[in-house]
PDB file of C-alpha atoms in Angstrom:
ATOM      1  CA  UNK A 166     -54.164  73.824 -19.451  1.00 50.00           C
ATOM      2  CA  UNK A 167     -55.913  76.808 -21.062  1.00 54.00           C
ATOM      3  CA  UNK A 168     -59.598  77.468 -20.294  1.00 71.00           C
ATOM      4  CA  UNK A 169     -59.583  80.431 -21.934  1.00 87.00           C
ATOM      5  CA  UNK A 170     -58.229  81.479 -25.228  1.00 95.00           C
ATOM      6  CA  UNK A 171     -55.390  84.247 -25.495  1.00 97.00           C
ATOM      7  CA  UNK A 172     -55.534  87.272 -27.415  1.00 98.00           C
ATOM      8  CA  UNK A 173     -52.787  88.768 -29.069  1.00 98.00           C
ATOM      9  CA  UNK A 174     -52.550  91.862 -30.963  1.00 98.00           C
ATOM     10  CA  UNK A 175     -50.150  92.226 -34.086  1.00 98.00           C
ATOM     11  CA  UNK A 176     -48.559  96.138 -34.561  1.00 98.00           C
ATOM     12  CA  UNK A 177     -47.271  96.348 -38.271  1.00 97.00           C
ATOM     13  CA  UNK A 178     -49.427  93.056 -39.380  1.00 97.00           C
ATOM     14  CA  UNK A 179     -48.876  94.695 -43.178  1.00 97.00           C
ATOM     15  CA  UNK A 180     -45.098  94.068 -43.008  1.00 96.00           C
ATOM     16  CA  UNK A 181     -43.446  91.547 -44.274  1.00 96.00           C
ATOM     17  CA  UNK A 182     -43.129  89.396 -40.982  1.00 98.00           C
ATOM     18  CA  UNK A 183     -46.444  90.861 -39.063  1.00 98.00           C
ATOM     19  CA  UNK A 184     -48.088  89.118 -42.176  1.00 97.00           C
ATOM     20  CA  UNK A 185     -46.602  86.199 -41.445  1.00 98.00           C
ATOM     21  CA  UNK A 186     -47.337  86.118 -37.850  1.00 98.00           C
ATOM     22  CA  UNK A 187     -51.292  86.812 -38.860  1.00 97.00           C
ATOM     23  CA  UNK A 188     -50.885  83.721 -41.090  1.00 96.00           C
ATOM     24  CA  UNK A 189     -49.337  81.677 -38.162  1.00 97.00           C
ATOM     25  CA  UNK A 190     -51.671  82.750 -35.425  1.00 97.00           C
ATOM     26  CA  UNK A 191     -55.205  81.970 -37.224  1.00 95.00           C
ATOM     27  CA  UNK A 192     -54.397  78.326 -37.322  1.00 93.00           C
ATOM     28  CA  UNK A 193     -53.893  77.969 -33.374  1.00 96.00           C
ATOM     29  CA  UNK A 194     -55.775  78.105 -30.174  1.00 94.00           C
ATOM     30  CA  UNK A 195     -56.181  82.349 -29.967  1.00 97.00           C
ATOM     31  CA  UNK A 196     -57.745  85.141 -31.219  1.00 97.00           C
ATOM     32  CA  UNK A 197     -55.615  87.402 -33.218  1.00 98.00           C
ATOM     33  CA  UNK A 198     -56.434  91.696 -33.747  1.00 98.00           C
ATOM     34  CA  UNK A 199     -54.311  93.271 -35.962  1.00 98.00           C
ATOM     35  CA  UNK A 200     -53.497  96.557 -35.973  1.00 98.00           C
ATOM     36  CA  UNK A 201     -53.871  99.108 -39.129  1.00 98.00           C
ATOM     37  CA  UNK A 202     -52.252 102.258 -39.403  1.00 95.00           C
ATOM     38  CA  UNK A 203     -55.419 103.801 -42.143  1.00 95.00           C
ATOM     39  CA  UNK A 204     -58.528 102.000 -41.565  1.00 95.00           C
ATOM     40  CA  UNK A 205     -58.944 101.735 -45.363  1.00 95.00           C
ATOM     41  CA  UNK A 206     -55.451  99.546 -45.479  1.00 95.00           C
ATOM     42  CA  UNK A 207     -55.688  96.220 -47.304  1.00 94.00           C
ATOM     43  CA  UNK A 208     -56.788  93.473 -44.642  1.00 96.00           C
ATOM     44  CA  UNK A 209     -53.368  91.187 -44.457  1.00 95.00           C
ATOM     45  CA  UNK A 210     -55.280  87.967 -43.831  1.00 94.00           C
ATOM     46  CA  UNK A 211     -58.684  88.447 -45.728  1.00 93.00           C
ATOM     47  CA  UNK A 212     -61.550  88.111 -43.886  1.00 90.00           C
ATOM     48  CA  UNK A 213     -63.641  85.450 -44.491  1.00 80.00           C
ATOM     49  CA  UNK A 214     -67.586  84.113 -44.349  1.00 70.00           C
ATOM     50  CA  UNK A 215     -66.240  81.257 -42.239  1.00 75.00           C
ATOM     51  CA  UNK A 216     -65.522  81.716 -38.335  1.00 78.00           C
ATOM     52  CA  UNK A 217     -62.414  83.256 -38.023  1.00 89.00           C
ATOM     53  CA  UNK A 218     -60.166  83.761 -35.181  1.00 95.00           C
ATOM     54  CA  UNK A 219     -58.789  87.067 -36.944  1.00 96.00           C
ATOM     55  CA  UNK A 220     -60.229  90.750 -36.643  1.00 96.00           C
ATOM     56  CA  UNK A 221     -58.441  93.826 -37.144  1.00 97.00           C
ATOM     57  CA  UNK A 222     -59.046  97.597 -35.278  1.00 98.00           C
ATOM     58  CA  UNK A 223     -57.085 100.880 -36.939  1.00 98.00           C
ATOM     59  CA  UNK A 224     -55.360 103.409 -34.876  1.00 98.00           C
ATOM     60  CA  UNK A 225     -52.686 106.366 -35.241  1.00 98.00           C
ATOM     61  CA  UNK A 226     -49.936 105.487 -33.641  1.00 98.00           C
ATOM     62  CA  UNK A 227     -49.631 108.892 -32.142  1.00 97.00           C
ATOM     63  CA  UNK A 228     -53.089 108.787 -30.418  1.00 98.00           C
ATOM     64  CA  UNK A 229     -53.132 107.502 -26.843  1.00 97.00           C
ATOM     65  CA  UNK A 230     -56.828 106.774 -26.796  1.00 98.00           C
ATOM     66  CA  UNK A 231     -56.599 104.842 -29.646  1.00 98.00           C
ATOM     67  CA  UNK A 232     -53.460 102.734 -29.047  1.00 98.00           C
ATOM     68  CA  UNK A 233     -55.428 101.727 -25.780  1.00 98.00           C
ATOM     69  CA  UNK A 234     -58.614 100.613 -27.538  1.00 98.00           C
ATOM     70  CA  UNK A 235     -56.329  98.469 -30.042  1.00 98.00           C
ATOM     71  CA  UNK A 236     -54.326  96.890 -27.087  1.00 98.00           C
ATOM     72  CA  UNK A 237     -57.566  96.474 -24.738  1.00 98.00           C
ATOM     73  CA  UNK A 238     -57.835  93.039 -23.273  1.00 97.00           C
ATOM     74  CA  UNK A 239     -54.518  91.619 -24.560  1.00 98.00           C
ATOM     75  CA  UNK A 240     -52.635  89.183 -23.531  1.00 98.00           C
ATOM     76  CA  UNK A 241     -49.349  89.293 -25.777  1.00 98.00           C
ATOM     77  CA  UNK A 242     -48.601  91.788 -28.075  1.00 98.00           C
ATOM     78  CA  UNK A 243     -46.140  91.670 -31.478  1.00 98.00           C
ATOM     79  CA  UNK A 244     -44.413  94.844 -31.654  1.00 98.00           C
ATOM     80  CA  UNK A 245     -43.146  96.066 -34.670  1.00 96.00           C
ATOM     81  CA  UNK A 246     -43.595  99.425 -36.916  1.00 97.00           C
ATOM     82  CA  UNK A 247     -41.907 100.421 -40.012  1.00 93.00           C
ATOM     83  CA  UNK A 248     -38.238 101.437 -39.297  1.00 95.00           C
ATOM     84  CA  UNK A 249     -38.490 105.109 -39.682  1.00 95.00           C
ATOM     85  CA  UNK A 250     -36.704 108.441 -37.724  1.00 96.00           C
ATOM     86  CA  UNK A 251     -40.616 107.905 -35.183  1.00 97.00           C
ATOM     87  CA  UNK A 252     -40.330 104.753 -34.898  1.00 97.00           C
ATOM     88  CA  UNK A 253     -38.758 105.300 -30.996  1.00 98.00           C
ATOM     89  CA  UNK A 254     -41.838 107.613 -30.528  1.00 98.00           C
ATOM     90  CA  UNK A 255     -44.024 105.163 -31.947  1.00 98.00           C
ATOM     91  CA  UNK A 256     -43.059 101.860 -30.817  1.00 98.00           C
ATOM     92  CA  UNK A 257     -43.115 103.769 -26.606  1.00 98.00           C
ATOM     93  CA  UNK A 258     -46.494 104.921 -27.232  1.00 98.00           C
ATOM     94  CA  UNK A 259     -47.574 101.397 -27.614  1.00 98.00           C
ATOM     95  CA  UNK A 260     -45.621  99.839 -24.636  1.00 98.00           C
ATOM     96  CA  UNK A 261     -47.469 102.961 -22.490  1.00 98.00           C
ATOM     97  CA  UNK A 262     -50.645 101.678 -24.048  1.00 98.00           C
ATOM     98  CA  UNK A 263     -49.777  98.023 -23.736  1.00 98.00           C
ATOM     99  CA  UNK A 264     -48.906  99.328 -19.825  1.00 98.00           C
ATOM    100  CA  UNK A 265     -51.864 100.525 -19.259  1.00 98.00           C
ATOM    101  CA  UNK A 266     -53.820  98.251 -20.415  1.00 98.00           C
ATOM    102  CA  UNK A 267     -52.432  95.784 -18.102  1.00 98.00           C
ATOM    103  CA  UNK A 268     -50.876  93.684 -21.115  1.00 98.00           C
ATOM    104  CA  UNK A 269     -49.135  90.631 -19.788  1.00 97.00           C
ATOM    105  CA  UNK A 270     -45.733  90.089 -22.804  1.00 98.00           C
ATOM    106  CA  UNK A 271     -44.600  91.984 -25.682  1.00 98.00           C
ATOM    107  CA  UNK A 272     -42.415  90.487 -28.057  1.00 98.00           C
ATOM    108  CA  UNK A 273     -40.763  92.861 -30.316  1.00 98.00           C
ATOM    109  CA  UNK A 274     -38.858  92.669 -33.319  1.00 98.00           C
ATOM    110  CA  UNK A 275     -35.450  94.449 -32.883  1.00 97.00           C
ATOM    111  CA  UNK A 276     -32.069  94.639 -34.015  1.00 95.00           C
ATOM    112  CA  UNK A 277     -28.859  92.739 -33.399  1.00 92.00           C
ATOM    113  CA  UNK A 278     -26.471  94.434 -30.768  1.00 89.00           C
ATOM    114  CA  UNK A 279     -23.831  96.831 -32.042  1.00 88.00           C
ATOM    115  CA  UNK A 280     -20.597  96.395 -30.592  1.00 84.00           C
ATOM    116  CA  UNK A 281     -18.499  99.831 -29.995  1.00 85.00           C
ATOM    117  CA  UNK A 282     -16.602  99.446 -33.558  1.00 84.00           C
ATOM    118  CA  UNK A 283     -19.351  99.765 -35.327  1.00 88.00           C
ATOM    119  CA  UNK A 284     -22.075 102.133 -35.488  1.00 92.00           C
ATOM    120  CA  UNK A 285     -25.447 101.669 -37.114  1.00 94.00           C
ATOM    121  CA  UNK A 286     -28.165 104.435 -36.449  1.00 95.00           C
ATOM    122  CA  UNK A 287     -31.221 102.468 -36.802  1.00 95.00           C
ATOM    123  CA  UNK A 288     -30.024 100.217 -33.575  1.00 95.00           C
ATOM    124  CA  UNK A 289     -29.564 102.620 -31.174  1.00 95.00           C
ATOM    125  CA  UNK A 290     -33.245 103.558 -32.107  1.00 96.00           C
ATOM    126  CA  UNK A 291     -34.002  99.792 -31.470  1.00 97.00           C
ATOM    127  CA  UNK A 292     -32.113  99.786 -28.320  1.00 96.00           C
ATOM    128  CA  UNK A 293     -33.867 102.863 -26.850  1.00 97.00           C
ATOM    129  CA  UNK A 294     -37.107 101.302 -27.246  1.00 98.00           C
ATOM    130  CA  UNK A 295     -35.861  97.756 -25.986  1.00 97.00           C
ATOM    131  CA  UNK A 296     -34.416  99.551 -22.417  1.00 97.00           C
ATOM    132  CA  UNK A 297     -37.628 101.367 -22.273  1.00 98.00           C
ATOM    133  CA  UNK A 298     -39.543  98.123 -22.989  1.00 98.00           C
ATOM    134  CA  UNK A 299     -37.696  96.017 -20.311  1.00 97.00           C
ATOM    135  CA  UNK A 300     -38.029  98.956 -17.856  1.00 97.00           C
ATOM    136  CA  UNK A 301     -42.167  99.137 -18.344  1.00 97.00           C
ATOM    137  CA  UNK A 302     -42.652  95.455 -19.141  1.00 97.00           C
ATOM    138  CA  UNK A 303     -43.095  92.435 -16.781  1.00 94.00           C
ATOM    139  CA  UNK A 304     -42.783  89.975 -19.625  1.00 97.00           C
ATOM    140  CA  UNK A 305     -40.577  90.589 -22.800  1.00 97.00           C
ATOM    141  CA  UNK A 306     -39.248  89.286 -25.646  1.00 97.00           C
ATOM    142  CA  UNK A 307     -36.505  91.118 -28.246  1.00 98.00           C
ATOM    143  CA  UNK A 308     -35.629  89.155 -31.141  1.00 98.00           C
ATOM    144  CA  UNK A 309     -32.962  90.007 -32.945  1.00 97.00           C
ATOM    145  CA  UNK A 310     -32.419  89.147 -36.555  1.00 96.00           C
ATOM    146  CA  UNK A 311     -28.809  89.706 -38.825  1.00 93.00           C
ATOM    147  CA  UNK A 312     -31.011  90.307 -41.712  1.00 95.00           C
ATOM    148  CA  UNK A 313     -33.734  89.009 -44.205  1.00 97.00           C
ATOM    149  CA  UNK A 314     -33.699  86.602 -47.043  1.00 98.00           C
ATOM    150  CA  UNK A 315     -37.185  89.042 -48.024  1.00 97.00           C
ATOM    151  CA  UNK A 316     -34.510  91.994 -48.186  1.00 95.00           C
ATOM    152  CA  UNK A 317     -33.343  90.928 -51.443  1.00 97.00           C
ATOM    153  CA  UNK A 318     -36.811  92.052 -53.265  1.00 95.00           C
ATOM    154  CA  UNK A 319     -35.757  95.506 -52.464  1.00 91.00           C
ATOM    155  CA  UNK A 320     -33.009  95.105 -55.241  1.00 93.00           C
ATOM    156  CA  UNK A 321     -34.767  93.714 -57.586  1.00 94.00           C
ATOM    157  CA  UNK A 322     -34.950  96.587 -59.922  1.00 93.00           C
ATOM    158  CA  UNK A 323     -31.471  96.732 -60.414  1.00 94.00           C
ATOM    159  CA  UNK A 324     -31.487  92.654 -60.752  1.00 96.00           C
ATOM    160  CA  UNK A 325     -34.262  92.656 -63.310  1.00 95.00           C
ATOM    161  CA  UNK A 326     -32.912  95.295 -65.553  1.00 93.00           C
ATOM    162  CA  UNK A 327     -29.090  95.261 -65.685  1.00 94.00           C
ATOM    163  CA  UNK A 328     -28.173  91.774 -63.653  1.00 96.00           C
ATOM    164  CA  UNK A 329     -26.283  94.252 -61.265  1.00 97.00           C
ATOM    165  CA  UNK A 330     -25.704  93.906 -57.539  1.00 97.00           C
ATOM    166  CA  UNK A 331     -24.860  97.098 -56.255  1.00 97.00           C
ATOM    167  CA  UNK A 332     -23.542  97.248 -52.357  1.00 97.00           C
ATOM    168  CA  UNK A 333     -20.424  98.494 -50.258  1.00 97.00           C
ATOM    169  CA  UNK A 334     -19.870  94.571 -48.697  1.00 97.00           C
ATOM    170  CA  UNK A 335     -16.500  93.578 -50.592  1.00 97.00           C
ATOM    171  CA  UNK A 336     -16.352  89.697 -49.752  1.00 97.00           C
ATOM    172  CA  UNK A 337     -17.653  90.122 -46.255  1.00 97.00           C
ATOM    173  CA  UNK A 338     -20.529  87.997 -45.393  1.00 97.00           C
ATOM    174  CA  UNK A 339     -24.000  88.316 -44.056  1.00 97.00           C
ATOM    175  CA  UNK A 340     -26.134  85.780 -42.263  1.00 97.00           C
ATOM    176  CA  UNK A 341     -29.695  85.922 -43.677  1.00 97.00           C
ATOM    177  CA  UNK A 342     -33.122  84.438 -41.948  1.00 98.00           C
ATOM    178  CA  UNK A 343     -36.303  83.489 -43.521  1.00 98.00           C
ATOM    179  CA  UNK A 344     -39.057  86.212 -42.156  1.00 98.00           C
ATOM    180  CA  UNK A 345     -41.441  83.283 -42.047  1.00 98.00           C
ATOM    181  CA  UNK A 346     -38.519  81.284 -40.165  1.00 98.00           C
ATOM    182  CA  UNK A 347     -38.288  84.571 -37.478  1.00 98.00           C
ATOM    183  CA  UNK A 348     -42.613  84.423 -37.747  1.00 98.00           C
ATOM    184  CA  UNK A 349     -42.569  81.058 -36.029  1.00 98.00           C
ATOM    185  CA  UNK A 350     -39.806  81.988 -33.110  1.00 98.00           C
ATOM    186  CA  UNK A 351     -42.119  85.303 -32.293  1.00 98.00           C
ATOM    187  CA  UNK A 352     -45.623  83.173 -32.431  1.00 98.00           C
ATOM    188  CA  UNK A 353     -44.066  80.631 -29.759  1.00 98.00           C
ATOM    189  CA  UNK A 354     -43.242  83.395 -27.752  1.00 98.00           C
ATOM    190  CA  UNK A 355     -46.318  84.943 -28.069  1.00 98.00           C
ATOM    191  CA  UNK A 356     -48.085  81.664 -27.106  1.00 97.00           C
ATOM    192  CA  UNK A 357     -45.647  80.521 -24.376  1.00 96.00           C
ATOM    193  CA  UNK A 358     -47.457  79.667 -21.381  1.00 95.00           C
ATOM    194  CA  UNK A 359     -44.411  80.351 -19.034  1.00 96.00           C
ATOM    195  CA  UNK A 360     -42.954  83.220 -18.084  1.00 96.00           C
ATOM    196  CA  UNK A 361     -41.456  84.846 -20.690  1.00 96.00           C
ATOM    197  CA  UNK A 362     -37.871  87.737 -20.137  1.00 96.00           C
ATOM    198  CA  UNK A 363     -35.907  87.532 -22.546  1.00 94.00           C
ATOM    199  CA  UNK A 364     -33.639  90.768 -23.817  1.00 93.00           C
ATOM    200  CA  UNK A 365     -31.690  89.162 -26.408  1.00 94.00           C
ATOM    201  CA  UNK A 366     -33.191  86.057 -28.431  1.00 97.00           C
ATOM    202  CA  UNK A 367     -30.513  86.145 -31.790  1.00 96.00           C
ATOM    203  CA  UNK A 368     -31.775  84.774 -34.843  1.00 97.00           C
ATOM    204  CA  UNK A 369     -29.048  83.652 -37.178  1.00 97.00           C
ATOM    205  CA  UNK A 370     -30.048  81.661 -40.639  1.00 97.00           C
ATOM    206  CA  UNK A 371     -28.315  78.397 -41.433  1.00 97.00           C
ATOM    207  CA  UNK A 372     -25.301  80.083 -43.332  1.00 96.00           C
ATOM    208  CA  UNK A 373     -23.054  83.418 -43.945  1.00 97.00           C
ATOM    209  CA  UNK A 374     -23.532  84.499 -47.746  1.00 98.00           C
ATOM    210  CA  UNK A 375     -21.333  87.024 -49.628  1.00 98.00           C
ATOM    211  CA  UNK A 376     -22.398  89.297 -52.172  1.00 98.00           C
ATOM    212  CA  UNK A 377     -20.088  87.349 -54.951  1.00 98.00           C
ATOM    213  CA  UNK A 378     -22.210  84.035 -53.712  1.00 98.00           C
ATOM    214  CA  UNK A 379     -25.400  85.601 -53.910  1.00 98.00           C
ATOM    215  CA  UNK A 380     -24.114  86.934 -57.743  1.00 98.00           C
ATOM    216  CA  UNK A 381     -23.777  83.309 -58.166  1.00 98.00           C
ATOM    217  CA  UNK A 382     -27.063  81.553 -56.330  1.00 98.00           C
ATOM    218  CA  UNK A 383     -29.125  84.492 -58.635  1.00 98.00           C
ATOM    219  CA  UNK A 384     -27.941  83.636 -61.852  1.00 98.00           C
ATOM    220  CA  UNK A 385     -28.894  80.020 -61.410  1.00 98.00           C
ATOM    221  CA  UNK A 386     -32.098  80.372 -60.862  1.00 97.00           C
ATOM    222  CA  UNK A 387     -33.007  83.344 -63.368  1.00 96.00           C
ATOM    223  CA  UNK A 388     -30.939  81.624 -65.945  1.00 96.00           C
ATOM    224  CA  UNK A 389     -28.731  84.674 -66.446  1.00 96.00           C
ATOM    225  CA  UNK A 390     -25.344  86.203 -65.406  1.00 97.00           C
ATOM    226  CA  UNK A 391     -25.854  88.175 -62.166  1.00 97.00           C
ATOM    227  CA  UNK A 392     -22.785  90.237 -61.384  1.00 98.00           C
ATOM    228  CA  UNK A 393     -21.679  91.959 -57.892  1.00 98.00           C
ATOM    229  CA  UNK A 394     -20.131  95.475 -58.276  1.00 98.00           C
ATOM    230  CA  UNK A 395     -18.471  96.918 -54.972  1.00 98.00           C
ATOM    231  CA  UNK A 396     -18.750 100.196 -54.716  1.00 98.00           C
ATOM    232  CA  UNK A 397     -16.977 103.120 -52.236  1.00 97.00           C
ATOM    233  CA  UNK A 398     -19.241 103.702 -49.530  1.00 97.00           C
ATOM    234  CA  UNK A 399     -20.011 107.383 -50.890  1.00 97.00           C
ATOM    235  CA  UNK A 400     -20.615 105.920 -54.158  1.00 97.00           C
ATOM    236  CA  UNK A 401     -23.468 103.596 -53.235  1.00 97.00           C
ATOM    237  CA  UNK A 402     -25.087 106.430 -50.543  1.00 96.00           C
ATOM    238  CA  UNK A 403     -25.252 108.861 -53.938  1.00 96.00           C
ATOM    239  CA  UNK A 404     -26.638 105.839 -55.647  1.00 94.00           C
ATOM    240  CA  UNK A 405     -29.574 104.997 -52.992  1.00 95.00           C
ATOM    241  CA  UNK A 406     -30.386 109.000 -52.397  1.00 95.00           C
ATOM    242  CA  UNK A 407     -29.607 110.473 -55.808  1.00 94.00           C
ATOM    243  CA  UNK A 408     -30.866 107.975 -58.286  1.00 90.00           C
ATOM    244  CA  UNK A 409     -33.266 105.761 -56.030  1.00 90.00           C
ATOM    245  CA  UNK A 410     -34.702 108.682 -54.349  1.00 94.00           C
ATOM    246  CA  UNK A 411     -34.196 106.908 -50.721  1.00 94.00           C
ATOM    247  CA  UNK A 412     -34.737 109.728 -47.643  1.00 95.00           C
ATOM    248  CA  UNK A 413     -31.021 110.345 -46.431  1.00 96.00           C
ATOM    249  CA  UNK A 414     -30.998 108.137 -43.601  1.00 96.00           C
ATOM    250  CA  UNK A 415     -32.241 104.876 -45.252  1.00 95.00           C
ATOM    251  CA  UNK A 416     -29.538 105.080 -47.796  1.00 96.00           C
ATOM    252  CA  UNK A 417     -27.155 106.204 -44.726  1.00 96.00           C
ATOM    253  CA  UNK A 418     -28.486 102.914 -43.091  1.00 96.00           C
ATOM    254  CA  UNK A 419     -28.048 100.771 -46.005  1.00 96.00           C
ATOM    255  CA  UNK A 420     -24.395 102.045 -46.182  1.00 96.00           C
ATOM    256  CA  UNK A 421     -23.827 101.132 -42.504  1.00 96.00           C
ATOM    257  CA  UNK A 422     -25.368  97.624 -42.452  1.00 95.00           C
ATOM    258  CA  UNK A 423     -22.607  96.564 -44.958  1.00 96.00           C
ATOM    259  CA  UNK A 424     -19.919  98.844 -42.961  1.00 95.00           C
ATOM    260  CA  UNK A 425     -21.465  96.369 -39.575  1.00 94.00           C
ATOM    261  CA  UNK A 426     -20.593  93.162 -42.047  1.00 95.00           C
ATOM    262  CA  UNK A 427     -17.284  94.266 -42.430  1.00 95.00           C
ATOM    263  CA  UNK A 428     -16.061  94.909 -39.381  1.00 94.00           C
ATOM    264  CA  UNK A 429     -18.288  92.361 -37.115  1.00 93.00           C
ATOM    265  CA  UNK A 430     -18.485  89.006 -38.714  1.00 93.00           C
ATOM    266  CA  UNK A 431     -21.947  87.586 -38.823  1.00 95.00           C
ATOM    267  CA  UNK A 432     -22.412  84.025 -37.909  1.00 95.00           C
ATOM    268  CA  UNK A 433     -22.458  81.513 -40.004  1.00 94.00           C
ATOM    269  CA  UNK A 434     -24.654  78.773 -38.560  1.00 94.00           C
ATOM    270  CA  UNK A 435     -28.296  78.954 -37.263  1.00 96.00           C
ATOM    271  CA  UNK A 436     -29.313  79.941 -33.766  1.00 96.00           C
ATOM    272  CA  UNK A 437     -32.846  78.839 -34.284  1.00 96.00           C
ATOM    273  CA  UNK A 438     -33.496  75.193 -34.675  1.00 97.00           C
ATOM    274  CA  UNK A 439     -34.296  74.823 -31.652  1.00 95.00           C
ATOM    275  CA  UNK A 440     -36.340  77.425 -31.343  1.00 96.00           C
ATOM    276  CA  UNK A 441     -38.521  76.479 -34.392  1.00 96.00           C
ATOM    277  CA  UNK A 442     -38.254  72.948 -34.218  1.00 96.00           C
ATOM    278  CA  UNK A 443     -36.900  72.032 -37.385  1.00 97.00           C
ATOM    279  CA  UNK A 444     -34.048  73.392 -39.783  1.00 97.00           C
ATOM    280  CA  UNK A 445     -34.529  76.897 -40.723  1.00 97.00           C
ATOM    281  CA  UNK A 446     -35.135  77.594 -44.528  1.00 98.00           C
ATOM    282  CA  UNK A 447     -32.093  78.126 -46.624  1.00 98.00           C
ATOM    283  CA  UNK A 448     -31.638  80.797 -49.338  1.00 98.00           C
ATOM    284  CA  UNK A 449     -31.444  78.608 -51.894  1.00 98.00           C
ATOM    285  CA  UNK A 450     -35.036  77.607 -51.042  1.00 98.00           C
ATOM    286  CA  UNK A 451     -36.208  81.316 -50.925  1.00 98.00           C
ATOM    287  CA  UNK A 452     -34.396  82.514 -54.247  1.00 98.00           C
ATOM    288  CA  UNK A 453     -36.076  79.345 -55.846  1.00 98.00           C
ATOM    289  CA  UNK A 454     -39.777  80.096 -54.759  1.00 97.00           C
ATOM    290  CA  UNK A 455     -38.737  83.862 -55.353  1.00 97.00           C
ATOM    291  CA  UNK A 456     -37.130  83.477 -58.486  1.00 96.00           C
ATOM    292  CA  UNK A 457     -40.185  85.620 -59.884  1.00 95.00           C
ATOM    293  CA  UNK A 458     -38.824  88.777 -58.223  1.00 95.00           C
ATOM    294  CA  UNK A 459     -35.429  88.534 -59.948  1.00 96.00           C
ATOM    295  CA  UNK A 460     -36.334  87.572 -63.472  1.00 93.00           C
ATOM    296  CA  UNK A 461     -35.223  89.781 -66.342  1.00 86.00           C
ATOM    297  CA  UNK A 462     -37.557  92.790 -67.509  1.00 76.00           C
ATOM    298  CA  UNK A 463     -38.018  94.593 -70.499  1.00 66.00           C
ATOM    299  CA  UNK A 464     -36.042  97.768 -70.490  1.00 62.00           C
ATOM    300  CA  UNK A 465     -39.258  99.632 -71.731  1.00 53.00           C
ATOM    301  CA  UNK A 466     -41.121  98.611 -68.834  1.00 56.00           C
ATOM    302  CA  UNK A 467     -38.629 101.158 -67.186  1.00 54.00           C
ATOM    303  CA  UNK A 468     -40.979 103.508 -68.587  1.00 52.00           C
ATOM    304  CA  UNK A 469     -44.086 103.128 -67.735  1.00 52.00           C
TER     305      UNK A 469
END
């Protein structure tokens, strides 16, 4: 048994499942640093009066020096930085930090792996950093998620204000995981007392949902018709860069995800009961507590 309690450091504790891992980690036997990019960022988990096993440090993830102060005296580490054309850079500077500061396990969010008939830009950044991980690290953990139920609030604009789903899928399906679901897996790694190598830990939700079926699950619980329009692939890339403004090679990796769908089906059962102990949260659940995100807007909100 423990005499002493672990600590474990959280990169990208801001995001949408570093948050969650914050959230996780402050109710169990550890102490938790997160790591902020500004020092003036929003605290994730506020700080409190009480005794708290939760402090936070900021550092540029470019500076050595600092990357080794945040990572001092770790035990595990939660690796994870915005997806982004540095996030290779990035995410290496931390394992050399993690390295040197004789950091026992990182667990890192990553990406599925792409089989040779499909090609998806943002994975072989992932799978750089997970070679170079496995070649520094003693310990490791990659998880690998299909994709979010949490990605759906990034088309919510188009939801709110027209009831449009705009996407390249067709009637291909997508297996989507609850980020607080993928939370728990990465906490239990972080915690696990054993040894931990693992290079590919796959998280699939409990079902395969097309886009015509999410049209569907929407408009029941926003009370509206939500429709699914399938566009060409060059269609929706002038879409995401032209009208949403997205840099070129999110809207390129938007494109490809659905492309990946097509040609690789996605499963359509979980792979993580057993790794969370229970049944993993359906969409249905998440659109229901989220229904908030997808309610209809005034069109003159549009401008202001």
């Amino acid at each position: 048994m423990r005499t002493i309690k672990p600590t474990i450091v959280v990169f990208g504790c801001t995001g949408t499942v570093g948050t969650e891992v914050m959230r996780q980690l402050q109710y169990l036997e550890c102490n938790v640093r997160g790591v902020l990019r500004t020092a003036n960022r929003t605290y994730p988990i506020p700080l409190s009066s009480t005794p708290s096993n939760i402090t936070y440090i900021s550092a540029n993830l470019t500076d050595k020096a600092q990357l080794r102060n945040a990572c001092f005296g770790a035990d595990a580490i939660f690796l994870l930085t915005a997806t982004s054309p540095k996030q290779v850079d990035y995410e290496i500077n931390i394992i050399d930090a993690a390295k040197h500061c004789g950091v026992r396990r990182i667990v890192k969010l990553s990406a599925p792996v792409i089989q040779p008939s499909a090609y998806v830009e943002v994975s072989q950044w992932h799978h750089q950093i997970d070679n170079y991980l496995i070649d520094q690290m003693e310990e490791y953990c990659c998880l690998r998620p299909h994709s979010f139920m949490q990605n759906w609030e990034r088309n919510t604009f188009a939801i709110q204000y027209f009831g449009k789903i705009y996407a390249t899928l067709g009637t291909a399906k997508r297996n989507y995981v609850d980020a607080r679901d993928v939370a728990t897996v990465a906490v239990n790694y972080l915690l696990e007392e054993t040894e931990v190598r693992a290079i590919s830990v796959c998280l699939a939700g409990p079902q395969a949902i097309s886009n015509q079926e999410m049209a569907s699950k929407l408009s029941l619980v926003t009370g509206r018709e939500i429709e699914y329009i399938n566009l060409t692939p060059e269609e929706l890339f002038k879409q995401l860069s032209k009208r949403a403004k997205l840099p070129m090679w999110l809207a390129n990796h938007i494109v490809e995800l659905d492309n990946l769908s097509i040609l690789i089906p996605e499963p359509i059962t979980d792979s993580i009961t057993n790794l969370i102990g229970r049944k993993p949260r359906t969409m249905d659940e998440y659109l229901q507590e989220n229904r908030h995100y997808f309610n209809r807007k005034p069109l003159w909100k549009m401008l202001f």
